[in-house]
Amino acid sequence: YGIDIATSSNATVKSCLDGVVVFSDWSVSSGHTIIIQHVDNIVSVYMHNSVLNKEKNNLVRAGEVIAVVGNSGELSSGPHLHFELWQNGTPINPVEYIDF
């Protein structure tokens, strides 16, 4: 449902859009995870972090640091960010919106 972005440990993770944190917690499979609700019923998901900088109900701005890249959770096999975008409950391919 998303993409894995390989990067170094301790790289910062930034919110893709303004929004409200709806989940900021630990999951056995996904590790330290943040989920943000944005306008137009868009949701962004950031998994496998080492540190979470925001809590549930925090307001965030686009580009604001929300976490630190890590290798947490059983489904992680090295430092990376697993990133997902959803709109109206349907996954969106993030590659179509990211300029690498």
mmCIF file of C-alpha atoms in Angstrom:
data_model
loop_
_atom_site.group_PDB
_atom_site.id
_atom_site.type_symbol
_atom_site.label_atom_id
_atom_site.label_comp_id
_atom_site.label_asym_id
_atom_site.label_seq_id
_atom_site.Cartn_x
_atom_site.Cartn_y
_atom_site.Cartn_z
ATOM 1 C CA TYR A 1 0.000 0.000 0.000
ATOM 2 C CA GLY A 2 3.013 2.297 0.151
ATOM 3 C CA ILE A 3 6.695 2.653 -0.558
ATOM 4 C CA ASP A 4 9.874 2.028 1.409
ATOM 5 C CA ILE A 5 12.355 4.894 1.334
ATOM 6 C CA ALA A 6 15.856 3.728 2.261
ATOM 7 C CA THR A 7 17.854 6.301 4.180
ATOM 8 C CA SER A 8 20.253 6.576 7.066
ATOM 9 C CA SER A 9 19.266 6.023 10.661
ATOM 10 C CA ASN A 10 18.428 9.245 12.457
ATOM 11 C CA ALA A 11 17.272 11.066 9.291
ATOM 12 C CA THR A 12 14.261 13.238 10.050
ATOM 13 C CA VAL A 13 10.748 12.381 8.899
ATOM 14 C CA LYS A 14 8.583 15.351 7.907
ATOM 15 C CA SER A 15 4.851 15.675 7.409
ATOM 16 C CA CYS A 16 3.869 15.817 3.740
ATOM 17 C CA LEU A 17 0.946 18.215 4.369
ATOM 18 C CA ASP A 18 -0.682 20.224 7.148
ATOM 19 C CA GLY A 19 -2.864 18.042 9.335
ATOM 20 C CA VAL A 20 -3.758 16.499 12.680
ATOM 21 C CA VAL A 21 -2.047 13.453 14.181
ATOM 22 C CA VAL A 22 -4.677 10.723 14.613
ATOM 23 C CA PHE A 23 -2.283 7.939 15.702
ATOM 24 C CA SER A 24 1.158 8.075 17.292
ATOM 25 C CA ASP A 25 2.137 4.832 18.957
ATOM 26 C CA TRP A 26 3.902 1.475 18.769
ATOM 27 C CA SER A 27 2.725 -1.462 16.659
ATOM 28 C CA VAL A 28 4.390 -4.885 16.776
ATOM 29 C CA SER A 29 4.542 -5.161 12.976
ATOM 30 C CA SER A 30 5.051 -1.484 12.034
ATOM 31 C CA GLY A 31 7.068 -0.233 15.006
ATOM 32 C CA HIS A 32 6.796 3.433 15.950
ATOM 33 C CA THR A 33 4.087 4.759 13.624
ATOM 34 C CA ILE A 34 2.458 8.139 13.007
ATOM 35 C CA ILE A 35 -0.746 8.633 11.022
ATOM 36 C CA ILE A 36 -1.879 12.132 10.022
ATOM 37 C CA GLN A 37 -5.312 13.244 8.778
ATOM 38 C CA HIS A 38 -5.213 15.989 6.115
ATOM 39 C CA VAL A 39 -7.856 17.976 4.186
ATOM 40 C CA ASP A 40 -9.788 16.295 1.367
ATOM 41 C CA ASN A 41 -9.913 13.064 3.422
ATOM 42 C CA ILE A 42 -6.222 12.336 2.767
ATOM 43 C CA VAL A 43 -4.296 10.295 5.344
ATOM 44 C CA SER A 44 -0.510 9.866 5.450
ATOM 45 C CA VAL A 45 1.210 6.994 7.286
ATOM 46 C CA TYR A 46 4.857 6.903 8.461
ATOM 47 C CA MET A 47 6.136 3.556 9.827
ATOM 48 C CA HIS A 48 9.268 1.975 11.380
ATOM 49 C CA ASN A 49 10.527 5.153 13.093
ATOM 50 C CA SER A 50 12.977 5.146 15.995
ATOM 51 C CA VAL A 51 11.461 8.214 17.693
ATOM 52 C CA LEU A 52 8.044 9.861 17.451
ATOM 53 C CA ASN A 53 8.082 13.644 17.930
ATOM 54 C CA LYS A 54 4.310 14.205 17.869
ATOM 55 C CA GLU A 55 1.383 12.889 19.873
ATOM 56 C CA LYS A 56 -2.232 12.175 18.986
ATOM 57 C CA ASN A 57 -4.254 15.365 18.343
ATOM 58 C CA ASN A 58 -1.141 17.492 17.666
ATOM 59 C CA LEU A 59 -1.467 19.916 14.758
ATOM 60 C CA VAL A 60 1.390 19.654 12.259
ATOM 61 C CA ARG A 61 2.500 21.772 9.308
ATOM 62 C CA ALA A 62 3.812 20.520 5.982
ATOM 63 C CA GLY A 63 7.568 19.984 6.316
ATOM 64 C CA GLU A 64 7.494 19.839 10.121
ATOM 65 C CA VAL A 65 9.627 17.099 11.708
ATOM 66 C CA ILE A 66 7.313 14.432 13.122
ATOM 67 C CA ALA A 67 9.698 11.503 13.697
ATOM 68 C CA VAL A 68 13.175 10.026 13.209
ATOM 69 C CA VAL A 69 13.856 7.198 10.734
ATOM 70 C CA GLY A 70 14.477 3.863 12.370
ATOM 71 C CA ASN A 71 14.259 0.107 12.085
ATOM 72 C CA SER A 72 11.399 -0.644 14.486
ATOM 73 C CA GLY A 73 8.762 -3.336 14.201
ATOM 74 C CA GLU A 74 8.852 -6.951 13.083
ATOM 75 C CA LEU A 75 8.316 -6.071 9.396
ATOM 76 C CA SER A 76 11.417 -3.855 9.198
ATOM 77 C CA SER A 77 14.743 -5.130 7.883
ATOM 78 C CA GLY A 78 16.943 -2.046 8.073
ATOM 79 C CA PRO A 79 16.651 1.702 8.522
ATOM 80 C CA HIS A 80 13.966 3.098 6.234
ATOM 81 C CA LEU A 81 10.666 4.927 6.159
ATOM 82 C CA HIS A 82 7.568 3.068 5.012
ATOM 83 C CA PHE A 83 5.268 5.804 3.661
ATOM 84 C CA GLU A 84 1.635 5.460 2.625
ATOM 85 C CA LEU A 85 -0.976 7.881 1.278
ATOM 86 C CA TRP A 86 -4.710 7.174 1.382
ATOM 87 C CA GLN A 87 -7.692 9.151 0.133
ATOM 88 C CA ASN A 88 -11.270 8.220 0.972
ATOM 89 C CA GLY A 89 -10.033 4.857 2.262
ATOM 90 C CA THR A 90 -8.240 3.981 -0.985
ATOM 91 C CA PRO A 91 -4.431 3.748 -1.235
ATOM 92 C CA ILE A 92 -2.708 6.305 -3.472
ATOM 93 C CA ASN A 93 0.679 5.580 -5.070
ATOM 94 C CA PRO A 94 3.061 8.018 -3.287
ATOM 95 C CA VAL A 95 5.567 7.805 -6.147
ATOM 96 C CA GLU A 96 3.169 9.875 -8.269
ATOM 97 C CA TYR A 97 3.458 12.731 -5.738
ATOM 98 C CA ILE A 98 7.120 12.615 -4.664
ATOM 99 C CA ASP A 99 9.909 14.324 -6.583
ATOM 100 C CA PHE A 100 12.988 12.152 -6.040
#
